[in-house]
Amino acid sequence: MNTVLSASEEIITARTAPGTTQVVTPVVMSVRAKINAYIELTKPRIALMIVLIAAAGFALGSNNGIDFSRLFHALFGIALLSGGIAALNQYLERERDCFMPRTASRPLPSNRLTPFAASMFGNSLTVLGIIYLAIFVNPLTALLGLATAIGYVLIYTPLKTRTSLSTVIGAFPGAVPPLIGWAAATGRVPLIAWALFAIQFLWQFPHFLAIAWMYQDEYEAAEIRMLPVVERRGVATAQQSIIYALLLIPVSLLPTLLGLTGMIYFYGALALGLFYLWASVRTGFDSSRARARKLLLASVIYLPLLFALMVFDTVR
Amino acid sequence: MMRFLPIALAAIIFTGLQIVIGAWVKRIRPPVVDERGEAENTPDAWLWIIATTLIFILLSMMMAEAWSRWV
């Protein structure tokens, strides 16, 4: 069965200069392809990572065994929220995404969905997610979800074309998953929950700066002011990657200092931190995209391993 | 006043550390040549150093609290 987009759903994104629009021919799609496009709009792989980290936060916050019913509700609400935020982010960036080969095949720049449909979908998922968390989990979790949505969609996304410091701003909502997981389990956010937030906050810098270095030219074409775009040589990028990886080492040891985890985690976190720092230092040695890719790989190994180790070695 | 002195001192040392790392990276990293030339010490680079120092101050307060609970 084929579905033809109506004339009112004509898509107004095209490969013109950022900030300008042009009406293009609607795309004919099957229902299945359209559903796939909506799923793609939620960035499912990122949503999965967010849900897993939130689950780790929930498990770490659960003092007297895990309440699986509450865990399910929390993860479902967080998944809704994550999908909604991703959809709204793509809606806002639909024109710029046309200029980057990395993002040009997304549902909006490739004309598989209309901006109106994506906006409605994103808003609905976000609102549903917040309401779901408020009803089935607790008000604090919903409040954190709302703050994340505002921080990511209304503050971070518009700042991307204005200042390279948007990466710093975006790191705040980006670090919420373990905090929201903990809040879902306990209804509180004590110092240790903020330590988990700090770990994820710091982790993001080498990770996102590596991505920005790899796609420097694409970001520049899309007029997104990432640090490697405004400082082409990459000195500040390498400097900041190293400094954040360095800061991450003592902060990643906080769970043991605060009595949440034992010495297995302590030494494991230390080893992982040194590995991440080494990968960041290596990016200082050359300007290659291959080196930045290795740092990115190190970052995606580091975080899941660290949280898995934390859950494994919980001592209380 | 005395409470904030160690934090201010640590922030100054941390800013210095960032500058030293930046200078080291500049020395070891091969130059990137493009038609616009190099943008040395862009305002953004300095804004990042300031933002990172502010983040360091927040983190050091958290670390100090964790340390006091540990000892």
CSV table of C-alpha atoms in Angstrom, one decimal:
chain,number,residue,atom,x,y,z
A,1,MET,CA,0.0,0.0,0.0
A,2,ASN,CA,1.4,3.3,-1.0
A,3,THR,CA,0.8,6.7,0.6
A,4,VAL,CA,1.2,9.9,-1.3
A,5,LEU,CA,1.8,13.0,0.7
A,6,SER,CA,-0.9,15.6,0.3
A,7,ALA,CA,-0.2,19.0,-1.3
A,8,SER,CA,-0.5,20.6,2.1
A,9,GLU,CA,2.3,18.4,3.4
A,10,GLU,CA,4.8,19.6,0.8
A,11,ILE,CA,8.3,19.6,2.2
A,12,ILE,CA,10.1,22.9,2.2
A,13,THR,CA,13.6,21.9,2.8
A,14,ALA,CA,16.1,21.7,0.0
A,15,ARG,CA,19.8,22.2,-0.7
A,16,THR,CA,19.9,25.9,-0.7
A,17,ALA,CA,21.8,28.2,1.6
A,18,PRO,CA,21.1,27.7,5.3
A,19,GLY,CA,18.1,29.8,6.4
A,20,THR,CA,16.4,29.7,3.0
A,21,THR,CA,13.7,27.3,1.9
A,22,GLN,CA,12.4,25.9,-1.4
A,23,VAL,CA,9.3,23.8,-2.2
A,24,VAL,CA,10.3,20.4,-3.5
A,25,THR,CA,8.4,17.4,-4.9
A,26,PRO,CA,6.7,15.2,-2.2
A,27,VAL,CA,8.1,11.7,-1.8
A,28,VAL,CA,5.9,8.6,-2.4
A,29,MET,CA,6.3,6.1,0.5
A,30,SER,CA,4.8,2.9,1.8
A,31,VAL,CA,3.3,2.9,5.2
A,32,ARG,CA,6.1,0.6,6.4
A,33,ALA,CA,8.7,3.1,5.1
A,34,LYS,CA,6.9,5.9,6.8
A,35,ILE,CA,6.8,4.1,10.1
A,36,ASN,CA,10.5,3.4,9.7
A,37,ALA,CA,11.1,7.1,9.1
A,38,TYR,CA,9.3,8.0,12.3
A,39,ILE,CA,11.4,5.4,14.2
A,40,GLU,CA,14.5,6.9,12.7
A,41,LEU,CA,13.4,10.3,13.8
A,42,THR,CA,13.7,9.2,17.4
A,43,LYS,CA,17.4,8.3,17.0
A,44,PRO,CA,16.8,4.8,18.4
A,45,ARG,CA,20.4,3.9,19.0
A,46,ILE,CA,21.0,7.0,21.1
A,47,ALA,CA,17.7,6.4,22.9
A,48,LEU,CA,18.9,2.9,23.7
A,49,MET,CA,22.1,4.2,25.2
A,50,ILE,CA,20.2,6.8,27.2
A,51,VAL,CA,17.8,4.2,28.5
A,52,LEU,CA,20.6,1.8,29.5
A,53,ILE,CA,22.5,4.6,31.4
A,54,ALA,CA,19.2,5.6,33.1
A,55,ALA,CA,18.6,2.0,34.0
A,56,ALA,CA,22.1,1.9,35.6
A,57,GLY,CA,21.2,5.1,37.5
A,58,PHE,CA,18.0,3.4,38.7
A,59,ALA,CA,19.8,0.2,39.8
A,60,LEU,CA,22.5,2.2,41.6
A,61,GLY,CA,19.8,4.3,43.4
A,62,SER,CA,17.7,1.3,44.5
A,63,ASN,CA,18.7,0.6,48.1
A,64,ASN,CA,16.4,-2.3,48.9
A,65,GLY,CA,16.2,-4.3,45.6
A,66,ILE,CA,14.9,-3.1,42.3
A,67,ASP,CA,11.2,-2.3,41.8
A,68,PHE,CA,10.8,-3.7,38.3
A,69,SER,CA,7.4,-2.2,37.7
A,70,ARG,CA,8.7,1.3,38.5
A,71,LEU,CA,11.8,0.6,36.4
A,72,PHE,CA,9.7,-0.3,33.4
A,73,HIS,CA,7.6,2.8,33.8
A,74,ALA,CA,10.7,5.0,34.2
A,75,LEU,CA,12.5,3.5,31.2
A,76,PHE,CA,9.3,3.7,29.0
A,77,GLY,CA,8.8,7.4,29.9
A,78,ILE,CA,12.5,8.2,29.4
A,79,ALA,CA,12.4,6.4,26.0
A,80,LEU,CA,9.3,8.5,25.0
A,81,LEU,CA,11.0,11.7,26.1
A,82,SER,CA,14.3,10.8,24.4
A,83,GLY,CA,12.6,10.1,21.1
A,84,GLY,CA,10.6,13.3,21.3
A,85,ILE,CA,13.6,15.4,22.0
A,86,ALA,CA,15.5,13.8,19.1
A,87,ALA,CA,12.6,14.4,16.8
A,88,LEU,CA,12.3,18.1,17.8
A,89,ASN,CA,16.1,18.5,17.4
A,90,GLN,CA,15.9,17.2,13.9
A,91,TYR,CA,12.9,19.4,13.1
A,92,LEU,CA,14.8,22.5,14.2
A,93,GLU,CA,17.9,21.4,12.3
A,94,ARG,CA,16.2,20.2,9.1
A,95,GLU,CA,17.7,22.8,6.9
A,96,ARG,CA,21.3,22.5,8.2
A,97,ASP,CA,21.1,18.7,8.1
A,98,CYS,CA,20.9,19.0,4.2
A,99,PHE,CA,24.4,20.3,4.2
A,100,MET,CA,26.1,17.5,6.0
A,101,PRO,CA,26.4,14.1,4.2
A,102,ARG,CA,26.3,12.5,7.7
A,103,THR,CA,22.8,13.9,8.3
A,104,ALA,CA,21.5,14.4,4.8
A,105,SER,CA,19.7,11.0,4.7
A,106,ARG,CA,17.7,11.7,7.9
A,107,PRO,CA,13.9,11.6,7.4
A,108,LEU,CA,13.5,15.4,7.1
A,109,PRO,CA,16.3,16.4,4.8
A,110,SER,CA,15.6,13.3,2.6
A,111,ASN,CA,12.0,14.4,2.3
A,112,ARG,CA,10.6,11.2,3.8
A,113,LEU,CA,8.6,13.2,6.4
A,114,THR,CA,7.1,16.7,6.5
A,115,PRO,CA,8.4,19.2,9.0
A,116,PHE,CA,4.8,19.6,10.3
A,117,ALA,CA,4.5,15.9,10.9
A,118,ALA,CA,7.9,15.7,12.6
A,119,SER,CA,7.1,18.7,14.8
A,120,MET,CA,3.8,17.2,15.9
A,121,PHE,CA,5.4,13.8,16.5
A,122,GLY,CA,8.3,15.3,18.5
A,123,ASN,CA,6.0,17.5,20.6
A,124,SER,CA,3.6,14.7,21.3
A,125,LEU,CA,6.3,12.3,22.4
A,126,THR,CA,7.9,14.9,24.6
A,127,VAL,CA,4.7,15.9,26.3
A,128,LEU,CA,3.6,12.3,26.7
A,129,GLY,CA,6.9,11.3,28.1
A,130,ILE,CA,6.8,14.1,30.8
A,131,ILE,CA,3.2,13.3,31.7
A,132,TYR,CA,3.9,9.6,31.8
A,133,LEU,CA,6.9,10.1,34.1
A,134,ALA,CA,4.8,12.4,36.4
A,135,ILE,CA,1.9,9.9,36.7
A,136,PHE,CA,3.7,6.6,36.8
A,137,VAL,CA,7.1,7.4,38.3
A,138,ASN,CA,7.3,10.7,40.3
A,139,PRO,CA,7.1,14.5,39.9
A,140,LEU,CA,10.9,15.0,40.3
A,141,THR,CA,11.7,12.6,37.4
A,142,ALA,CA,9.1,14.5,35.3
A,143,LEU,CA,10.7,17.8,36.3
A,144,LEU,CA,14.1,16.6,35.3
A,145,GLY,CA,12.7,15.4,32.0
A,146,LEU,CA,11.1,18.8,31.4
A,147,ALA,CA,14.4,20.6,32.2
A,148,THR,CA,16.2,18.3,29.8
A,149,ALA,CA,13.8,19.0,27.0
A,150,ILE,CA,14.0,22.7,27.5
A,151,GLY,CA,17.8,22.7,27.8
A,152,TYR,CA,18.3,20.6,24.8
A,153,VAL,CA,15.7,21.8,22.4
A,154,LEU,CA,15.2,25.4,23.3
A,155,ILE,CA,18.7,26.4,24.5
A,156,TYR,CA,21.4,24.1,23.2
A,157,THR,CA,20.0,23.5,19.6
A,158,PRO,CA,19.6,27.2,18.7
A,159,LEU,CA,23.0,28.1,20.2
A,160,LYS,CA,24.8,25.6,17.9
A,161,THR,CA,25.0,28.2,15.1
A,162,ARG,CA,25.9,31.1,17.5
A,163,THR,CA,28.7,29.9,19.7
A,164,SER,CA,31.1,26.9,20.1
A,165,LEU,CA,30.2,27.0,23.8
A,166,SER,CA,26.9,25.4,22.8
A,167,THR,CA,28.8,22.1,23.5
A,168,VAL,CA,29.2,23.1,27.1
A,169,ILE,CA,25.5,24.1,27.4
A,170,GLY,CA,24.4,20.9,25.7
A,171,ALA,CA,26.5,18.8,28.1
A,172,PHE,CA,24.1,19.7,30.9
A,173,PRO,CA,21.0,18.0,29.4
A,174,GLY,CA,23.3,15.4,27.9
A,175,ALA,CA,24.4,14.3,31.4
A,176,VAL,CA,20.9,13.9,32.9
A,177,PRO,CA,20.3,10.1,32.1
A,178,PRO,CA,22.0,8.7,35.3
A,179,LEU,CA,20.5,11.4,37.4
A,180,ILE,CA,17.0,10.9,36.1
A,181,GLY,CA,17.4,7.1,36.6
A,182,TRP,CA,18.4,7.7,40.2
A,183,ALA,CA,15.5,10.2,40.7
A,184,ALA,CA,13.1,7.6,39.3
A,185,ALA,CA,14.2,5.0,41.8
A,186,THR,CA,14.3,7.2,44.9
A,187,GLY,CA,12.5,10.5,44.3
A,188,ARG,CA,15.6,12.3,45.4
A,189,VAL,CA,18.9,13.4,43.9
A,190,PRO,CA,21.6,13.2,46.6
A,191,LEU,CA,25.3,14.1,46.1
A,192,ILE,CA,26.2,10.7,44.7
A,193,ALA,CA,23.5,11.1,42.0
A,194,TRP,CA,25.2,14.4,41.0
A,195,ALA,CA,28.5,12.6,40.9
A,196,LEU,CA,27.1,10.3,38.2
A,197,PHE,CA,25.8,13.4,36.4
A,198,ALA,CA,29.3,14.9,36.6
A,199,ILE,CA,30.9,11.7,35.2
A,200,GLN,CA,28.6,11.7,32.2
A,201,PHE,CA,28.9,15.5,31.8
A,202,LEU,CA,32.7,15.3,31.6
A,203,TRP,CA,32.7,12.3,29.4
A,204,GLN,CA,30.9,14.1,26.7
A,205,PHE,CA,33.6,16.6,25.9
A,206,PRO,CA,36.3,14.3,24.3
A,207,HIS,CA,33.4,12.4,22.7
A,208,PHE,CA,31.7,15.4,21.0
A,209,LEU,CA,34.9,17.2,20.2
A,210,ALA,CA,36.1,14.1,18.4
A,211,ILE,CA,32.9,14.0,16.4
A,212,ALA,CA,33.3,17.7,15.6
A,213,TRP,CA,36.9,17.2,14.5
A,214,MET,CA,35.9,14.3,12.3
A,215,TYR,CA,33.1,16.3,10.6
A,216,GLN,CA,34.8,19.7,10.8
A,217,ASP,CA,34.1,20.6,7.1
A,218,GLU,CA,30.5,19.4,7.3
A,219,TYR,CA,29.8,21.5,10.4
A,220,GLU,CA,31.4,24.5,8.7
A,221,ALA,CA,29.2,24.0,5.6
A,222,ALA,CA,26.1,23.9,7.8
A,223,GLU,CA,27.3,27.0,9.8
A,224,ILE,CA,27.4,25.1,13.1
A,225,ARG,CA,30.1,26.7,15.3
A,226,MET,CA,31.8,23.8,16.8
A,227,LEU,CA,35.2,24.4,18.4
A,228,PRO,CA,37.2,22.8,15.5
A,229,VAL,CA,35.3,25.0,13.1
A,230,VAL,CA,36.1,28.3,14.8
A,231,GLU,CA,39.7,27.2,15.6
A,232,ARG,CA,40.8,25.2,12.6
A,233,ARG,CA,44.2,24.1,13.8
A,234,GLY,CA,42.6,22.0,16.6
A,235,VAL,CA,44.8,23.2,19.4
A,236,ALA,CA,41.9,24.3,21.6
A,237,THR,CA,40.0,21.1,20.7
A,238,ALA,CA,42.9,18.9,21.7
A,239,GLN,CA,43.5,21.1,24.8
A,240,GLN,CA,39.9,20.8,26.0
A,241,SER,CA,39.7,17.0,25.2
A,242,ILE,CA,42.8,16.4,27.3
A,243,ILE,CA,41.7,18.6,30.2
A,244,TYR,CA,38.2,17.1,30.4
A,245,ALA,CA,39.6,13.5,30.2
A,246,LEU,CA,42.0,14.5,33.0
A,247,LEU,CA,39.2,15.9,35.2
A,248,LEU,CA,37.1,12.8,34.6
A,249,ILE,CA,39.6,10.6,36.4
A,250,PRO,CA,39.2,11.9,39.9
A,251,VAL,CA,35.4,12.5,39.4
A,252,SER,CA,34.9,8.9,38.2
A,253,LEU,CA,36.4,7.8,41.5
A,254,LEU,CA,33.7,9.6,43.5
A,255,PRO,CA,31.3,6.6,43.6
A,256,THR,CA,33.8,4.8,45.8
A,257,LEU,CA,34.7,7.8,47.9
A,258,LEU,CA,30.9,8.3,48.5
A,259,GLY,CA,30.5,4.6,49.5
A,260,LEU,CA,28.4,3.5,46.5
A,261,THR,CA,31.0,1.2,45.0
A,262,GLY,CA,34.0,-0.9,46.1
A,263,MET,CA,37.7,-1.1,45.2
A,264,ILE,CA,37.1,-3.2,42.1
A,265,TYR,CA,35.2,-0.2,40.6
A,266,PHE,CA,37.9,2.2,41.9
A,267,TYR,CA,40.8,0.5,40.1
A,268,GLY,CA,38.6,-0.3,37.1
A,269,ALA,CA,37.5,3.4,36.8
A,270,LEU,CA,41.1,4.5,37.2
A,271,ALA,CA,42.3,2.2,34.4
A,272,LEU,CA,39.4,3.2,32.1
A,273,GLY,CA,40.1,6.9,32.9
A,274,LEU,CA,43.8,6.5,32.0
A,275,PHE,CA,42.8,4.8,28.8
A,276,TYR,CA,40.4,7.6,27.9
A,277,LEU,CA,43.0,10.2,28.8
A,278,TRP,CA,45.6,8.5,26.6
A,279,ALA,CA,43.2,8.4,23.7
A,280,SER,CA,42.6,12.1,24.2
A,281,VAL,CA,46.4,12.9,24.5
A,282,ARG,CA,47.0,11.0,21.2
A,283,THR,CA,44.6,13.3,19.4
A,284,GLY,CA,47.0,16.1,20.5
A,285,PHE,CA,49.7,14.5,18.4
A,286,ASP,CA,48.2,14.7,15.0
A,287,SER,CA,45.3,16.4,13.2
A,288,SER,CA,44.0,13.3,11.4
A,289,ARG,CA,40.4,12.2,11.2
A,290,ALA,CA,41.5,8.7,11.9
A,291,ARG,CA,42.9,9.7,15.3
A,292,ALA,CA,39.7,11.5,16.2
A,293,ARG,CA,37.8,8.4,15.2
A,294,LYS,CA,39.9,6.4,17.6
A,295,LEU,CA,39.1,8.8,20.4
A,296,LEU,CA,35.4,8.5,19.6
A,297,LEU,CA,35.7,4.7,19.7
A,298,ALA,CA,37.5,5.0,23.1
A,299,SER,CA,34.6,7.2,24.4
A,300,VAL,CA,31.9,4.7,23.4
A,301,ILE,CA,33.9,1.9,25.1
A,302,TYR,CA,34.5,3.9,28.2
A,303,LEU,CA,31.0,5.0,29.3
A,304,PRO,CA,29.1,1.6,29.2
A,305,LEU,CA,32.0,-0.2,30.7
A,306,LEU,CA,32.3,2.3,33.6
A,307,PHE,CA,28.6,2.1,34.4
A,308,ALA,CA,28.6,-1.7,34.1
A,309,LEU,CA,31.5,-1.8,36.5
A,310,MET,CA,29.6,0.5,38.9
A,311,VAL,CA,26.5,-1.7,38.9
A,312,PHE,CA,28.7,-4.8,39.3
A,313,ASP,CA,30.6,-3.5,42.2
A,314,THR,CA,27.9,-1.7,44.2
A,315,VAL,CA,28.7,-2.3,47.8
A,316,ARG,CA,25.7,-1.1,49.8
B,1,MET,CA,36.8,34.8,52.6
B,2,MET,CA,39.2,32.1,53.8
B,3,ARG,CA,36.8,29.5,52.5
B,4,PHE,CA,37.0,30.8,48.9
B,5,LEU,CA,40.7,31.4,48.9
B,6,PRO,CA,41.7,27.7,48.2
B,7,ILE,CA,39.0,27.6,45.4
B,8,ALA,CA,40.3,30.8,43.8
B,9,LEU,CA,43.9,29.5,44.0
B,10,ALA,CA,42.9,26.1,42.5
B,11,ALA,CA,41.0,27.9,39.7
B,12,ILE,CA,44.1,30.0,38.9
B,13,ILE,CA,46.3,26.9,38.9
B,14,PHE,CA,43.8,25.0,36.7
B,15,THR,CA,43.6,27.9,34.2
B,16,GLY,CA,47.4,27.8,34.1
B,17,LEU,CA,47.3,24.1,33.5
B,18,GLN,CA,44.9,24.6,30.5
B,19,ILE,CA,47.3,27.2,29.0
B,20,VAL,CA,50.3,24.9,29.5
B,21,ILE,CA,48.5,22.0,27.8
B,22,GLY,CA,47.4,24.3,25.0
B,23,ALA,CA,51.0,25.5,24.5
B,24,TRP,CA,52.2,21.9,24.5
B,25,VAL,CA,49.6,20.8,22.0
B,26,LYS,CA,50.6,23.7,19.8
B,27,ARG,CA,54.2,22.6,19.9
B,28,ILE,CA,53.6,18.9,19.1
B,29,ARG,CA,50.7,19.3,16.6
B,30,PRO,CA,51.6,19.8,12.9
B,31,PRO,CA,50.2,23.0,11.5
B,32,VAL,CA,47.0,22.9,9.5
B,33,VAL,CA,47.4,25.1,6.4
B,34,ASP,CA,44.3,26.4,4.7
B,35,GLU,CA,43.4,29.4,2.7
B,36,ARG,CA,42.2,31.4,5.7
B,37,GLY,CA,45.5,30.8,7.6
B,38,GLU,CA,45.5,29.9,11.2
B,39,ALA,CA,43.3,31.4,13.9
B,40,GLU,CA,45.6,31.6,16.9
B,41,ASN,CA,44.1,32.2,20.3
B,42,THR,CA,40.6,32.8,19.0
B,43,PRO,CA,38.1,34.4,21.4
B,44,ASP,CA,36.4,31.0,21.5
B,45,ALA,CA,39.5,29.3,22.8
B,46,TRP,CA,39.7,31.8,25.7
B,47,LEU,CA,35.9,31.5,26.4
B,48,TRP,CA,36.4,27.7,26.6
B,49,ILE,CA,39.2,28.1,29.1
B,50,ILE,CA,37.0,30.4,31.3
B,51,ALA,CA,34.0,28.0,31.0
B,52,THR,CA,36.1,25.0,31.8
B,53,THR,CA,37.5,26.8,34.9
B,54,LEU,CA,34.0,27.6,36.1
B,55,ILE,CA,33.1,24.0,35.7
B,56,PHE,CA,36.2,23.0,37.6
B,57,ILE,CA,35.2,25.2,40.5
B,58,LEU,CA,31.8,23.5,40.7
B,59,LEU,CA,33.4,20.1,40.5
B,60,SER,CA,36.1,20.9,43.1
B,61,MET,CA,33.3,21.8,45.6
B,62,MET,CA,31.7,18.4,44.9
B,63,MET,CA,35.1,16.7,45.3
B,64,ALA,CA,35.8,18.6,48.5
B,65,GLU,CA,32.4,17.4,50.0
B,66,ALA,CA,33.1,13.8,48.9
B,67,TRP,CA,36.6,14.0,50.4
B,68,SER,CA,35.3,15.2,53.7
B,69,ARG,CA,32.9,12.3,53.8
B,70,TRP,CA,35.7,9.8,52.9
B,71,VAL,CA,38.2,10.9,55.6
